Each structure stands twice: as C-alpha cells, then as structure tokens.
Coordinates of C-alpha atoms and ligand atoms in Angstrom, one line a residue:
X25 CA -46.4 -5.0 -96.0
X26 CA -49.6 -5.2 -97.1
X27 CA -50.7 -9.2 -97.5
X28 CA -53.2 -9.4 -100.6
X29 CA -55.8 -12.4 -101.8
X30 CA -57.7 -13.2 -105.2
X31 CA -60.9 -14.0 -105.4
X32 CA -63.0 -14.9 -108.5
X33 CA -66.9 -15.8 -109.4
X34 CA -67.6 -17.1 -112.5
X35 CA -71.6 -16.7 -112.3
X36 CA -74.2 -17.8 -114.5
X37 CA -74.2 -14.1 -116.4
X38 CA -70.2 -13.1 -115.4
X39 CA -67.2 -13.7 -114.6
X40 CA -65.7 -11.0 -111.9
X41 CA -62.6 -10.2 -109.7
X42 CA -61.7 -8.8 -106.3
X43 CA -58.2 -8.4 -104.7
X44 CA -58.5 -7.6 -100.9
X45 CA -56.0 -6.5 -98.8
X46 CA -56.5 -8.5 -95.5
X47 CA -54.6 -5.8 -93.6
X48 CA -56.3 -2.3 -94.6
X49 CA -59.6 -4.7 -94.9
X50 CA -59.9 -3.1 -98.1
X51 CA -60.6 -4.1 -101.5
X52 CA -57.7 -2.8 -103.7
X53 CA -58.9 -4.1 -107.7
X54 CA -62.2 -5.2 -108.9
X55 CA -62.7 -6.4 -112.8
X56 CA -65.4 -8.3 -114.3
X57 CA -66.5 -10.1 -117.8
X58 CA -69.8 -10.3 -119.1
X59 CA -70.3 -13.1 -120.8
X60 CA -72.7 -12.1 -123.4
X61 CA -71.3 -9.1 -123.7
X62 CA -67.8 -9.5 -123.7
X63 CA -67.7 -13.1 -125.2
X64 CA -71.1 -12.7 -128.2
X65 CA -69.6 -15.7 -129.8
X66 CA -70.9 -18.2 -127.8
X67 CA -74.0 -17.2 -128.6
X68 CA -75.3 -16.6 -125.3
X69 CA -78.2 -15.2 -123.8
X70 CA -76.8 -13.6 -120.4
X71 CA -74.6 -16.5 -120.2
X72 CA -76.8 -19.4 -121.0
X73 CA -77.6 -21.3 -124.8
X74 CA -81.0 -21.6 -125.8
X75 CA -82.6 -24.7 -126.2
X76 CA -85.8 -25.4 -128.0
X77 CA -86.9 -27.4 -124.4
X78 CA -87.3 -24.3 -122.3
X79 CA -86.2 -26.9 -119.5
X80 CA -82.6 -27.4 -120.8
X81 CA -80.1 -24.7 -119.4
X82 CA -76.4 -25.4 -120.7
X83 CA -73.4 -23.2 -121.2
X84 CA -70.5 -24.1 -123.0
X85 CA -67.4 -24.4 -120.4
X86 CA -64.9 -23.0 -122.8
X87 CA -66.4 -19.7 -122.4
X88 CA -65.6 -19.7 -118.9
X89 CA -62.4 -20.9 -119.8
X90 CA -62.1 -17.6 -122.5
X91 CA -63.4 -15.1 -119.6
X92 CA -60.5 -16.3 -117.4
X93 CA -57.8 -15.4 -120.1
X94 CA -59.8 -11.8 -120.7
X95 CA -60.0 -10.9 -117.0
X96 CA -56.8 -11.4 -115.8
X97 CA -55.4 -9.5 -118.9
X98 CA -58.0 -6.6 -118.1
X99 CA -56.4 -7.1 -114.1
X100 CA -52.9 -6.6 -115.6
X101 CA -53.6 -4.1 -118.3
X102 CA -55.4 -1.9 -115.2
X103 CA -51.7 -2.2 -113.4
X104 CA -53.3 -4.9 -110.7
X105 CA -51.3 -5.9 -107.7
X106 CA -51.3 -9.6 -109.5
X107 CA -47.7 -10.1 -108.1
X108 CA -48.5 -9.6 -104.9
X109 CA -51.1 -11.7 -104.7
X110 CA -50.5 -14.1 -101.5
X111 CA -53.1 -16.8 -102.7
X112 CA -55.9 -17.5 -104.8
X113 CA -59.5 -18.8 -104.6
X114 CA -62.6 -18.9 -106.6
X115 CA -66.6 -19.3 -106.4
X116 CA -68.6 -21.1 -108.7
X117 CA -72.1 -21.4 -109.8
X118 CA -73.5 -24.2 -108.1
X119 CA -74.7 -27.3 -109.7
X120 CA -73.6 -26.8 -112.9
X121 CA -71.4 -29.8 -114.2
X122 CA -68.0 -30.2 -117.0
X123 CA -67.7 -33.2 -118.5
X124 CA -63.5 -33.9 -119.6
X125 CA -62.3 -36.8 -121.3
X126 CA -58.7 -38.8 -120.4
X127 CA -56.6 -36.4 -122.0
X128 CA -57.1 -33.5 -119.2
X129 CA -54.6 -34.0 -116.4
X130 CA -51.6 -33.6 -119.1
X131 CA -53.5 -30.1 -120.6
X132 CA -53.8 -28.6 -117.4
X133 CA -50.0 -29.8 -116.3
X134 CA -48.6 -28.3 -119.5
X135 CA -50.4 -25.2 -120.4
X136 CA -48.8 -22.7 -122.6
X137 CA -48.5 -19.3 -122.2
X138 CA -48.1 -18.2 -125.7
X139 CA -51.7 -19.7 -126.6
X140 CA -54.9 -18.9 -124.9
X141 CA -56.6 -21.2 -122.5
X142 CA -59.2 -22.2 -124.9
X143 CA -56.6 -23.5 -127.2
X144 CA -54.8 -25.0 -124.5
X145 CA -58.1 -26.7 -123.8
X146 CA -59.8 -28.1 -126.9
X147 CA -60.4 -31.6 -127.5
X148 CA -60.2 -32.1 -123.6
X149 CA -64.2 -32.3 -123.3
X150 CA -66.5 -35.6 -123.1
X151 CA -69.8 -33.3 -123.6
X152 CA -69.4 -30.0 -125.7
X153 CA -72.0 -28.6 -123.0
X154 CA -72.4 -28.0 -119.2
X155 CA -75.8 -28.5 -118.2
X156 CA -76.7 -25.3 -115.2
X157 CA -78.3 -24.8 -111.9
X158 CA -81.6 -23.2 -114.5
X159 CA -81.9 -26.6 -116.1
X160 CA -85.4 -28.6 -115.2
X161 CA -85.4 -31.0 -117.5
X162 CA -84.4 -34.3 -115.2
X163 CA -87.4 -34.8 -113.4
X164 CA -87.7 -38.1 -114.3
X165 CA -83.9 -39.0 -113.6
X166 CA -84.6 -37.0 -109.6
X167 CA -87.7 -39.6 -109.5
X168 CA -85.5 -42.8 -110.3
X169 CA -82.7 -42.0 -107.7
X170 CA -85.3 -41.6 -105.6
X171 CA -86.9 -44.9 -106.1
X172 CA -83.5 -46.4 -105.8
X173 CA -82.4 -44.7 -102.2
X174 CA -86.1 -45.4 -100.6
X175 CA -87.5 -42.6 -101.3
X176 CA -87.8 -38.1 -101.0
X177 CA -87.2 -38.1 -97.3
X178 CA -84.2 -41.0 -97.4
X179 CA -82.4 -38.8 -100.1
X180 CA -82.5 -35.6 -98.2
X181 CA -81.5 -37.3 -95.1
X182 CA -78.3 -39.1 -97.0
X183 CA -77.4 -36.0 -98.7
X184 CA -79.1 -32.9 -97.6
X185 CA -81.7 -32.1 -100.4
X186 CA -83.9 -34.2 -102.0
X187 CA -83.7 -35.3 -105.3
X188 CA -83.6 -32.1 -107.4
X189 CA -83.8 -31.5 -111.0
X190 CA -80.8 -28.9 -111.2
X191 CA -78.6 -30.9 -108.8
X192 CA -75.2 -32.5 -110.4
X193 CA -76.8 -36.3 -109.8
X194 CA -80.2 -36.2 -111.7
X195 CA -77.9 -34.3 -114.2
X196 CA -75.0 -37.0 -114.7
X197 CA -77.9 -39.3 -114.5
X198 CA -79.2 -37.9 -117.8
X199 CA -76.1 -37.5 -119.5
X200 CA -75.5 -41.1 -118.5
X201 CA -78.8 -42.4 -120.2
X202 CA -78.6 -40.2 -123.7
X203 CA -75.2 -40.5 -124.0
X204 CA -73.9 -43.5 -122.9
X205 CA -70.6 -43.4 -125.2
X206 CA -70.1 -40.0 -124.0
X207 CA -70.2 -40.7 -120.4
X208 CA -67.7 -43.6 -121.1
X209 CA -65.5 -41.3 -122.2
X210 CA -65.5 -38.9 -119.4
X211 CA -62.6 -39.4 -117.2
X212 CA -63.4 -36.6 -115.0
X213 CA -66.7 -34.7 -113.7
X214 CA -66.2 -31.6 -112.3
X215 CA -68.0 -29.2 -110.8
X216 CA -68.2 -25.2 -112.2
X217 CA -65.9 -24.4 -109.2
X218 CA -63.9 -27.3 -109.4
X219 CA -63.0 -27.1 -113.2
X220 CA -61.8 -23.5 -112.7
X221 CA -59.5 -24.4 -109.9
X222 CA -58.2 -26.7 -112.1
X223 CA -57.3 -24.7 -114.8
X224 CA -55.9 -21.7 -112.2
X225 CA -54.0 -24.9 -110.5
X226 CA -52.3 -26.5 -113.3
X227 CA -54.1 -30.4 -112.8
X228 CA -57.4 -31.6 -111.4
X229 CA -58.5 -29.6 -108.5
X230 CA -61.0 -31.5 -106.1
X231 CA -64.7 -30.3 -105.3
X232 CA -65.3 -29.3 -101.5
X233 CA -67.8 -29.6 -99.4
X234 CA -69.8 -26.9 -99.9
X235 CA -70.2 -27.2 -103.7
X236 CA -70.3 -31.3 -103.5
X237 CA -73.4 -31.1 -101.3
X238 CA -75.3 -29.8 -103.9
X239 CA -74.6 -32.4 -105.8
X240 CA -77.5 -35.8 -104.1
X241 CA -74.6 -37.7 -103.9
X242 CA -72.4 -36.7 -101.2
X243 CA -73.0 -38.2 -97.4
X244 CA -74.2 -34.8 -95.9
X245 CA -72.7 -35.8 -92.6
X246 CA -69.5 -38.0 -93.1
X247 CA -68.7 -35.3 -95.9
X248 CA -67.7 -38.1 -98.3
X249 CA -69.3 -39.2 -101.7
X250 CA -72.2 -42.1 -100.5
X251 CA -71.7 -45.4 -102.1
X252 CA -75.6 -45.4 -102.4
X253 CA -76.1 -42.4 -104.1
X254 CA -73.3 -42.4 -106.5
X255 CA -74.8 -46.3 -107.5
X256 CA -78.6 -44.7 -107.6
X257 CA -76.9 -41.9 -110.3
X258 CA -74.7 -43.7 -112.7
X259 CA -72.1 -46.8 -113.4
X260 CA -68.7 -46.3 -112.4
X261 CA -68.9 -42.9 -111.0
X262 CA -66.7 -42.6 -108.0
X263 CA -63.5 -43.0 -110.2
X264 CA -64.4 -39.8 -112.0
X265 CA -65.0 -37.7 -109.1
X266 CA -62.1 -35.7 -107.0
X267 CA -62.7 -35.1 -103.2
X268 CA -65.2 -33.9 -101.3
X269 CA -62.7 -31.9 -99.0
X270 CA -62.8 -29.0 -96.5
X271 CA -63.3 -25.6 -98.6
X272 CA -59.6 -24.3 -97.3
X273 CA -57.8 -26.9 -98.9
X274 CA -55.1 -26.0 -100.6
X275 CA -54.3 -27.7 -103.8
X276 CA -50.9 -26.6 -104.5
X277 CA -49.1 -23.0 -106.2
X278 CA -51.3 -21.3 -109.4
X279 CA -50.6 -22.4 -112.6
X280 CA -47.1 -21.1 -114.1
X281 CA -49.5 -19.9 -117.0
X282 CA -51.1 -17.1 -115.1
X283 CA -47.3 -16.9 -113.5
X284 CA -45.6 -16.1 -117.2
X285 CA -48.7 -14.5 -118.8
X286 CA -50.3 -12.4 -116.2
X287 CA -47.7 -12.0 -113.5
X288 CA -48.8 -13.6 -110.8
X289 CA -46.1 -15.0 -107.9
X290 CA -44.7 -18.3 -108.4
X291 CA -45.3 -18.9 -105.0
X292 CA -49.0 -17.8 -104.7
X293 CA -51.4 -20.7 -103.5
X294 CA -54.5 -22.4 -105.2
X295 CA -56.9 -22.6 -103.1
X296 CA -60.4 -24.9 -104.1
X297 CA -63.1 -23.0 -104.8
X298 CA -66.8 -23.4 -103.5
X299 CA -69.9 -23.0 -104.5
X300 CA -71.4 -18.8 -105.1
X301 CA -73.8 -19.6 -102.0
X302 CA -71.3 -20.9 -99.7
X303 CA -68.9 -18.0 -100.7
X304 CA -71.8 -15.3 -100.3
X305 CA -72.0 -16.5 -96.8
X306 CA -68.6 -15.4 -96.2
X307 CA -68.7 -12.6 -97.8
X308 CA -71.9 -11.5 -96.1
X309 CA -70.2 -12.1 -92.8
X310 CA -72.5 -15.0 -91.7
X311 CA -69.9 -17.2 -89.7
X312 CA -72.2 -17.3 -86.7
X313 CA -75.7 -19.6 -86.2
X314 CA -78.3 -17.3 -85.8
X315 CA -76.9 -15.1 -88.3
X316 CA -79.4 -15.1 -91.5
X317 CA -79.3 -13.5 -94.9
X318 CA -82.2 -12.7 -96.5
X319 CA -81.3 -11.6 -100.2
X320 CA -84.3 -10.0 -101.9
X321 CA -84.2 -10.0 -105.6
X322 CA -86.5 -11.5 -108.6
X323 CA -86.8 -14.7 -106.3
X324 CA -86.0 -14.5 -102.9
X325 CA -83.6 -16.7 -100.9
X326 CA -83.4 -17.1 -96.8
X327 CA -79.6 -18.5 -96.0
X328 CA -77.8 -18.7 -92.8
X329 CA -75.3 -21.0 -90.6
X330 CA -76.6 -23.8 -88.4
X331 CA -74.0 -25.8 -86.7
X332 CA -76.0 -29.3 -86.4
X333 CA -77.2 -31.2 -89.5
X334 CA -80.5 -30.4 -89.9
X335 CA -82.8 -31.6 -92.7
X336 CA -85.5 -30.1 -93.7
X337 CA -88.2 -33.1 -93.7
X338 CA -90.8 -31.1 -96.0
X339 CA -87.6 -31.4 -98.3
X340 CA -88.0 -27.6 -99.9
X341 CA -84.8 -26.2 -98.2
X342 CA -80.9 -27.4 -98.9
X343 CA -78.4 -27.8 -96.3
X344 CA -75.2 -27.5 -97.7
X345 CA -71.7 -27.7 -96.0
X346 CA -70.2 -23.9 -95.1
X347 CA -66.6 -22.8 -96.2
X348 CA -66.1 -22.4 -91.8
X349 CA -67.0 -26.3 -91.7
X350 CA -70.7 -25.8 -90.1
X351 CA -73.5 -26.3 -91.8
X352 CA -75.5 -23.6 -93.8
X353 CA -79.3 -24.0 -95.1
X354 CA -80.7 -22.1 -98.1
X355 CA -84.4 -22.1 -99.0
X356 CA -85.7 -20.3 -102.3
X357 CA -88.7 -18.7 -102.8
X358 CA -89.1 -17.7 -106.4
X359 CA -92.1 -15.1 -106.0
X360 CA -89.8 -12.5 -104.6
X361 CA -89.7 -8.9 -106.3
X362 CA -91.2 -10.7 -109.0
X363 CA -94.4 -10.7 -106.4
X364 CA -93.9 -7.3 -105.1
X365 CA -93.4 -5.9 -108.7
X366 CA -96.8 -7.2 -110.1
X367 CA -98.9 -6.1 -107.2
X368 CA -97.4 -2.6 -107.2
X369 CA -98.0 -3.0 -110.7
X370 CA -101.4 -3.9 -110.9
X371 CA -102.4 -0.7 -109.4
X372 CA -100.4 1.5 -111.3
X373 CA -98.2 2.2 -108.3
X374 CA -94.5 3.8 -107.7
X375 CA -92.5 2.1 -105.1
X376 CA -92.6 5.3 -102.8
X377 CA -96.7 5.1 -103.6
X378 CA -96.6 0.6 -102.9
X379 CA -94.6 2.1 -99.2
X380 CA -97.0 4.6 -98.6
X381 CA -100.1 2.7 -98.8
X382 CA -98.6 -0.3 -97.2
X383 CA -97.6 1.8 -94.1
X384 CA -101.5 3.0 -94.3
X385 CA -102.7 -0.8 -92.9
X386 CA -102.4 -1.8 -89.7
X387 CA -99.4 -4.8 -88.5
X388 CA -101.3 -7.9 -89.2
X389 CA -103.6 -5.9 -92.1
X390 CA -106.9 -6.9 -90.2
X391 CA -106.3 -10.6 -90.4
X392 CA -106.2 -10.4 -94.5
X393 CA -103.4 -13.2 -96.5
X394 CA -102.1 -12.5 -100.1
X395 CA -101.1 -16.0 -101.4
X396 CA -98.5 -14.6 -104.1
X397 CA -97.9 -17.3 -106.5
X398 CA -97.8 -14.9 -109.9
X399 CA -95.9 -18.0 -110.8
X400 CA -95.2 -21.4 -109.9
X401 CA -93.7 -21.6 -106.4
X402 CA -90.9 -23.5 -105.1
X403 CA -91.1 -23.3 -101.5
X404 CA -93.8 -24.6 -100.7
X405 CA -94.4 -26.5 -103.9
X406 CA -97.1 -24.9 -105.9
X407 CA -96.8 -26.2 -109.7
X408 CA -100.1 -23.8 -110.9
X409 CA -99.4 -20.4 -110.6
X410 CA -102.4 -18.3 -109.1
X411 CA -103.0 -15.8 -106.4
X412 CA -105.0 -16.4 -103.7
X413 CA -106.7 -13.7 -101.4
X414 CA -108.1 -14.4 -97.7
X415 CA -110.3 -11.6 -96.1
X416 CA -108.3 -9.3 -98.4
X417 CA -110.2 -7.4 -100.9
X418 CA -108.9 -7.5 -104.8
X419 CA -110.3 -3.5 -105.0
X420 CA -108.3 -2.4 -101.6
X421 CA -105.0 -1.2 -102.9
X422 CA -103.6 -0.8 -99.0
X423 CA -104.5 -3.8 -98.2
X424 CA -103.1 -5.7 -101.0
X425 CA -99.5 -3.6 -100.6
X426 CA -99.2 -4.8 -97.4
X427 CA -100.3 -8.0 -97.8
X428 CA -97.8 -9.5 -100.1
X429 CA -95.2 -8.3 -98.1
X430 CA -96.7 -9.6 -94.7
X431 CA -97.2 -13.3 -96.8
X432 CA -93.8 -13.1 -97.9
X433 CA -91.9 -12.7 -94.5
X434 CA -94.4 -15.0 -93.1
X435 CA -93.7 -17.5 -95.6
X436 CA -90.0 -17.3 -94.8
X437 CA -90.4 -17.6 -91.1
X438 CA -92.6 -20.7 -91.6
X439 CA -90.6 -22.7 -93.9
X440 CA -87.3 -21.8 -91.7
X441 CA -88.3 -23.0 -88.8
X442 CA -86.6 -26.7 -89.6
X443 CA -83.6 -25.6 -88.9
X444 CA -84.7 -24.8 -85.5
X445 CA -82.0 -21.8 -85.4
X446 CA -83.9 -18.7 -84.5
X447 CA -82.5 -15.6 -86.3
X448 CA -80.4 -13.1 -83.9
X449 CA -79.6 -10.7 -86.9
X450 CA -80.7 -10.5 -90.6
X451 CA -78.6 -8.7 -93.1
X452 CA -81.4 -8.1 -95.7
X453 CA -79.4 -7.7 -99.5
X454 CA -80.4 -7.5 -103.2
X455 CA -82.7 -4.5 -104.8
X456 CA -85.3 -4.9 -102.5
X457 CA -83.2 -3.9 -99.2
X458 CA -83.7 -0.5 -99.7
X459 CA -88.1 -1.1 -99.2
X460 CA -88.6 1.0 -95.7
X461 CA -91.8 -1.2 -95.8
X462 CA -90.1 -4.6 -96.2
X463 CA -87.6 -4.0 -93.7
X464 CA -90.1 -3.3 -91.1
X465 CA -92.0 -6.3 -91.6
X466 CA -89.4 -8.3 -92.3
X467 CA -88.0 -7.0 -88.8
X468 CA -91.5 -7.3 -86.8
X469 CA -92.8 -11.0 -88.2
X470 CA -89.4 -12.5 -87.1
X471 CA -88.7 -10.0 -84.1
X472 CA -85.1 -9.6 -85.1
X473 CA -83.1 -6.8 -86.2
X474 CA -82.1 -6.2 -89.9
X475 CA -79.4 -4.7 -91.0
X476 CA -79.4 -3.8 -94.8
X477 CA -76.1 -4.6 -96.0
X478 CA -74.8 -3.3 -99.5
X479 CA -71.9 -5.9 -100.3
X480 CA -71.2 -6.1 -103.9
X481 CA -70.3 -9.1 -105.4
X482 CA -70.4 -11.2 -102.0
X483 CA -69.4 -14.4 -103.3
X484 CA -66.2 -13.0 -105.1
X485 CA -65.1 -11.6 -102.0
X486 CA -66.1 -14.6 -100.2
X487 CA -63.7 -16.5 -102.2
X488 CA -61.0 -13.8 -101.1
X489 CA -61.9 -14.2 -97.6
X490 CA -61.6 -17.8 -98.4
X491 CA -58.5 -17.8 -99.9
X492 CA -56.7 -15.7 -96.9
X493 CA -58.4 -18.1 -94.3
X494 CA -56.6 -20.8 -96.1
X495 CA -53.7 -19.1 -96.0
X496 CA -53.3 -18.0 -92.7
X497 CA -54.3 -22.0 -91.7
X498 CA -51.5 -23.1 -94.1
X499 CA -48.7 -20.6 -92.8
X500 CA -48.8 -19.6 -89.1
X501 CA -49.6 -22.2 -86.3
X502 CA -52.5 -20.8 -84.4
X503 CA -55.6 -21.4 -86.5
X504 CA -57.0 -18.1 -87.9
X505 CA -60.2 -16.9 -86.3
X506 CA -62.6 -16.0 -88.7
X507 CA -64.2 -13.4 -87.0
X508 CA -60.5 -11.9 -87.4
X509 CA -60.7 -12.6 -91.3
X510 CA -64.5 -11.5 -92.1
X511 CA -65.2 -8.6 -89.7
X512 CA -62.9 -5.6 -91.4
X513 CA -64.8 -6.1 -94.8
X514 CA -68.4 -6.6 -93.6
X515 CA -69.0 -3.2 -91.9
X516 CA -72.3 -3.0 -90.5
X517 CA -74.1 1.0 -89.9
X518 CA -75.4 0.7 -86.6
X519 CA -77.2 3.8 -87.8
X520 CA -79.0 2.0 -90.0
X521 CA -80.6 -0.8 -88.1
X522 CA -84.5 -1.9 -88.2
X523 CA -85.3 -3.4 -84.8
X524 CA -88.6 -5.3 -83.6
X525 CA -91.5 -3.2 -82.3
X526 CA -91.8 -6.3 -79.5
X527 CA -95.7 -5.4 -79.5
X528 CA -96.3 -6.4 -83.1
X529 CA -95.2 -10.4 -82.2
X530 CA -98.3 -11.5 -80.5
X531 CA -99.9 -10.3 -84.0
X532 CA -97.6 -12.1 -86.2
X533 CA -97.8 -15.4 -84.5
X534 CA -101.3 -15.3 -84.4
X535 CA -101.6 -14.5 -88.3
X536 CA -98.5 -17.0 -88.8
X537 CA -100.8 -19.5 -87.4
X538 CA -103.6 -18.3 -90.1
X539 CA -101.3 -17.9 -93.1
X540 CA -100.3 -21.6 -92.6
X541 CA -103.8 -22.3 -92.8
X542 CA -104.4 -20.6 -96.1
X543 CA -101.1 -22.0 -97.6
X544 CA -102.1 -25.7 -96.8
X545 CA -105.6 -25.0 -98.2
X546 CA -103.7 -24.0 -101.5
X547 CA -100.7 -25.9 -101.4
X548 CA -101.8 -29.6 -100.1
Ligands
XUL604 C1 -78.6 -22.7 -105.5 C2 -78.8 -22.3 -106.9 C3 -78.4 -21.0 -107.3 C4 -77.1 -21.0 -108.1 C5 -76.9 -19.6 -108.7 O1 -79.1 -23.9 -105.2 O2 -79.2 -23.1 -107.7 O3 -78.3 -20.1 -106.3 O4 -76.1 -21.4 -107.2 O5 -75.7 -19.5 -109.2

C-alpha cells in the first residue's frame, strides 16, 4: 500500500501540482496551470495586472480561485490517484494579501459542486485585487510603521525584517488609508497560502508561521501576531487575522467539493499551507543548519536553516520561520543572471566562451572587483544602478568574466555572515547551476561543497513533504523524523560534487576584505 500526498504552488506566474508517493519516494502526477496562458481573461501579464504606477503589482484572487477548479479537473481527466490521496497541503506566494468581506465563512462551508469555485466565490471580496510580493509602491506606509515601532532596527528585531514595501503590513497599511470603507468591510485578511487552504478546507484556514513572518507584524520569536505591530499597521486588525500556527497544522478533512467533483477521499486531511520559500526549503532537503541554497536565476537568492533567531542588523536579509519549526534566513540579491547575462553580453560572448575566459584569470583575478549593479541593488542597498570597476580593466574581457562572478559569491558570503551559520553544503539551483565557472567559485570563496541539485518545482513538493510530515505527526505516536520524510526525494550525485581547492581561501578572505572596501565606497 502505497501512502500518497498533494501538494500544490500557486506562484506568481502558475498554479502547479505534485502527488508523491512517500513509500517508493517517488513522484507519481505532476499538472500545472499557467495563468496567462490558461486563464487570458484576467488579463494578465504572466500572472500579474498592469498598472499605470509601475510600483503597483496586483492580481486578481479569483483567478487563483479558477486555476484550482482547472487543475484538479486536468489531475482527474489524466486518471490521477486523487482518491488515494492521504492528505493535502499547499504553497503560496509570499506576501501577497486577499481581502474577504463577512459573508466568507458560510461560502467556503457550503460550496457547491455543480458550480465552479469562482461562482461559489463572488461577492465574498472586500478589495477586487490582491496586492503581490512585486508591489513597491508602500514606501511611505514601511516608513510610518517604522516611525511608530522606534525605528529600522526595532522592527526587524520584533518581526524578523524590517519594514518592507512588499510585506503584508505596509500593504494593509495602504489599503487601510485609500480605502478606508473597504477595509471596514473586510472581515478577513488572508494570506495567498492561507486563502487557498481555505477554499481546499471548506472555512477559514489560518496562516502559519512561515508565511506570517513575512508579514512585519508577527513576534518573530513568540510566533504570535505583536500587539505593537499590528497597532503601527492598521485599526482593528487582530480580529481579521487567523493564527500564526506551526506549518503542520492540520485544519480539518478537504472540502467535500473537491470530494464530489474531483474524487478526492472523504477522509483526506487539509493541511495549512506556507509560504513558496519555506516550502522550497523542504523540498530542497535543507532541514539541517549549515545546509544553504543558493538558487541562481534573474536575481539571486542565498536561503538556509538557522536554528537560533538571528536578525540581520544591516536589515537586508529576512528570517522567516521554517516548516521543521527552526528558523530559515533568505537574502536577495537582484543582479543575479541578470549580471552575468549583460557582461557576457557586452562582449559578444557565448556562455561556453564567458567559462572559458573566466577559467583564463587566476583565483582572486589579480586583486580586480566588478561592482555589478546593471540595476538597482537590494542587498546591499544601492538605489542608482551603475557598475563600478576596481583594478579591473573595462577592455580585459577575462578579467571582467571572472570578476562578476568572484563579486557575486563574495557578496553572498559577506552579507551572510549575520546569521553566523557557516555553510557545510550548498545545493546551488536555478539556470545558472549548470556554470562550471560559478560553481567553482561559488565552491572556493565559501570553502564548501556544492552540490547542483535539479529539483523541479521545489516548493510544490515541499508542500507534499509538508503535508505527509503532518500526517505522519497526526496519525502514529512517534514523531516523524524528517530526515525520514525528505531524504528519498532529494537525491544528491555524489558524482557530481564541486569541493574547495583549500588553497584558494587565504585568497578569498584577503579579497573579501577588499571587496567590502569597494562596496562601502559605493554603497555608504
Ligand atoms: C520573498 C519574495 C519572493 C516571493 C516569490 O520574500 O518576495 O520570493 O515569495 O513568490
């Protein structure tokens, strides 16, 4: 008997599926939506409305809601093991925020099979909109809850990030000040991940931990919403807000909508869903501190487990809560492959050309620093875009090659070292993995090995993961290990592993020391 679990990631661009078999540690069905393809209605663009205020990022929730009905009919129509199905759990977006009015709790109790969800639905929302993790637009409303909570570093302390403009907070904040009759009639905010565990569990599903701490307004380290935060945000806020609770808690059996519609058991559990980071952790296997990711793609972002609550105090990382209960950091940098692409670019260069000449230079290039900002940089904060070159000739295609990649892992190691957890494996992910050049600098400038690791659709299968984990903790009376849960589905190839060359460190932590030099010359 094989014992089966559903996980789900409605993403900014898609809305995808992946049944796991916990015992073969295989994944049996995968099915996906594209929003803007498979829903050209809503008049998307990859998932998110334009707005005349290239800072505004909404999406409207009832496509979500539509992409929920068309993929589990695509699941049943390709003969899916829905039935089987032990328990269910999901992964969201993060940030991203639904506004519902009174009228929800008796929608989702009484939803009918014979219409679709986005019947079911309508009329149930307080703002039309759901403003995303891409929206920018509330920096004033990030500045005023800062004001109100004493300041950057008090916020980040309190809640794990400092004010930021896509978190839910400065979001409801807004909402709260331009539409003050529509935030009086919200009943209920909920999260991307939380609203979709509510429609899957047939009334209000609460957010967790993992999602809520991207949020500025949940206590980072007694996991529960902070009086001063939700006060600094907007009037009246805690009685619209479910949870935070642990990420396996269980919220009761699915829907009987997806039970009559789709076939799914009666019996199957809901499970709350999380936010896509804190499932991609899972899915990526990093249940252990010390384990990193390092997912290269148009911006690239560092994540990894730390088990003590550390804040960054330069306030350019996140901590957020992980699905395991530890703690898990996430820093951005946005000049990822976007970087890479433009310097390969710039001299007319293939990748296997942008490898070659890299691997020409010696480790540490001679001393020479590529400042990569092609455009304005998150971490650290550079607001006017430029590139800046050190002892590093504009002319010297080599030297440039290797450069930005040298400043990038550089970079990372730098702004990582607040979490005071030094890295005993990197799984490197995203396009960029595949780079012979990255990976060995990536490997030498934080002396660790890297493994590249080719899991598709990580934080759906972390919500599977998930979802058995709750499972197992719900059902049998020895706690599961995770280890027990993760391992079968994250195989690593030994084969394939980058390790240090231990006589390049001495080389890197003299340039590190350099680099950081150059960045605070630029950077302030
Ligand atoms: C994390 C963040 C993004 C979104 C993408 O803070 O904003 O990674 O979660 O879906």
């Amino acid at each position: 008997m094989s014992r089966l679990f559903l996980g789900l990631d409605s993403s900014t661009q898609s809305l995808s599926a992946v049944i796991i078999d916990l015992d073969s540690g295989k994944v049996v069905a995968e099915e996906g939506i594209n929003f803007a393809e498979d829903l050209p209605q809503y008049g998307t663009d990859h998932g998110v409305l334009t707005n005349d205020d290239p800072r505004v990022a909404h999406a409207p929730p009832l496509m979500w809601a539509e992409a929920l009905d068309l993929l589990f009919a695509r699941l049943r129509d390709a003969d899916a093991p829905l039935g089987d199905v032990l328990a269910v759990s999901g992964s969201g977006q993060q940030h991203g925020s639904v506004y519902l009015n009174a009228t929800i709790p008796a929608k989702l109790e009484n939803l009918n099979p014979s219409r679709t969800l986005v019947e079911n639905l309508a009329g149930a929302f307080s703002r039309a909109t759901s403003p995303i993790w891409m929206d920018s637009s509330t920096t004033e409303e990030c500045q005023e809850i800062m004001d109100a909570m004493g300041g950057a570093t008090a916020v980040a302390e309190a809640t794990g990030s400092v004010a930021f403009e896509r978190f839910t907070g400065p979001q409801i904040r807004k909402f709260f000040k331009t539409d003050a009759t529509g935030y009086a009639d919200t009943a209920h905010i909920a999260l991307v991940s939380s609203f979709m565990a509510s429609i899957m569990g047939a009334g209000l599903a609460p957010i967790d931990h993992g999602d809520g701490a991207g949020m500025n307004m949940m206590d980072i380290t007694a996991r529960e919403w902070s009086d001063e935060a939700l006060d600094a945000t907007a009037p009246g806020l805690a009685a619209k807000l479910l949870g935070p609770v642990p990420s396996w808690t269980i919220t009761g059996a699915v829907s009987s909508y997806f039970v009559k519609k789709y076939g799914l058991s009666a019996t199957a559990l809901n499970v709350v869903w999380s936010g896509d980071n804190p499932n991609s952790l899972i899915g990526l296997g990093l249940i252990e501190p010390g384990y990193v990711a390092i997912s290269l793609g148009t911006s690239d972002t560092f994540f990894g487990t730390m088990q003590a609550c550390r804040v960054d105090p330069r306030g350019e990382g996140h901590v957020f809560v992980s699905p395991t209960g530890d703690y898990m950091s996430l820093i951005c940098f946005k000049n990822g492959s976007l970087a890479r692409e433009r310097v390969r670019d710039a001299y007319g260069l293939d990748w296997p050309a942008f490898v070659a000449a890299g691997f020409d230079r010696p480790v540490g290039n001679n001393g020479a620093v590529l400042l990569p900002y092609f455009e304005p940089e998150i971490v650290p904060k550079v607001l006017e875009p430029g590139v800046r070159r050190f002892d590093l000739d504009e002319t010297d295609v080599p030297d440039n090659c290797r450069a930005v990649v040298e400043a990038q892992m550089l970079s990372m190691r730098l702004h990582s070292r607040w979490m005071q957890v030094a890295p005993t494996r990197i799984y490197a992910t995203g396009g960029a993995s595949k780079n012979p050049l990255i990976l060995r600098i990536m490997t030498d400038v934080h002396q660790c090995p890297v493994y590249g690791l080719k899991v598709a659709n990580s934080a759906a299968l972390g919500a599977s993961l998930r979802a058995a984990h709750a499972y197992l903790t719900h059902t049998s009376d020895t706690p599961p290990l995770w280890h027990d849960i993760v391992d079968p589905f994250v195989q690593l190839d030994a084969s394939k592993v980058v390790r240090p060359d231990r006589n390049t460190a001495k080389v890197y932590d003299n340039l590190l020391e350099k680099y950081a030099a150059c960045e605070r010359e630029v950077a302030g």
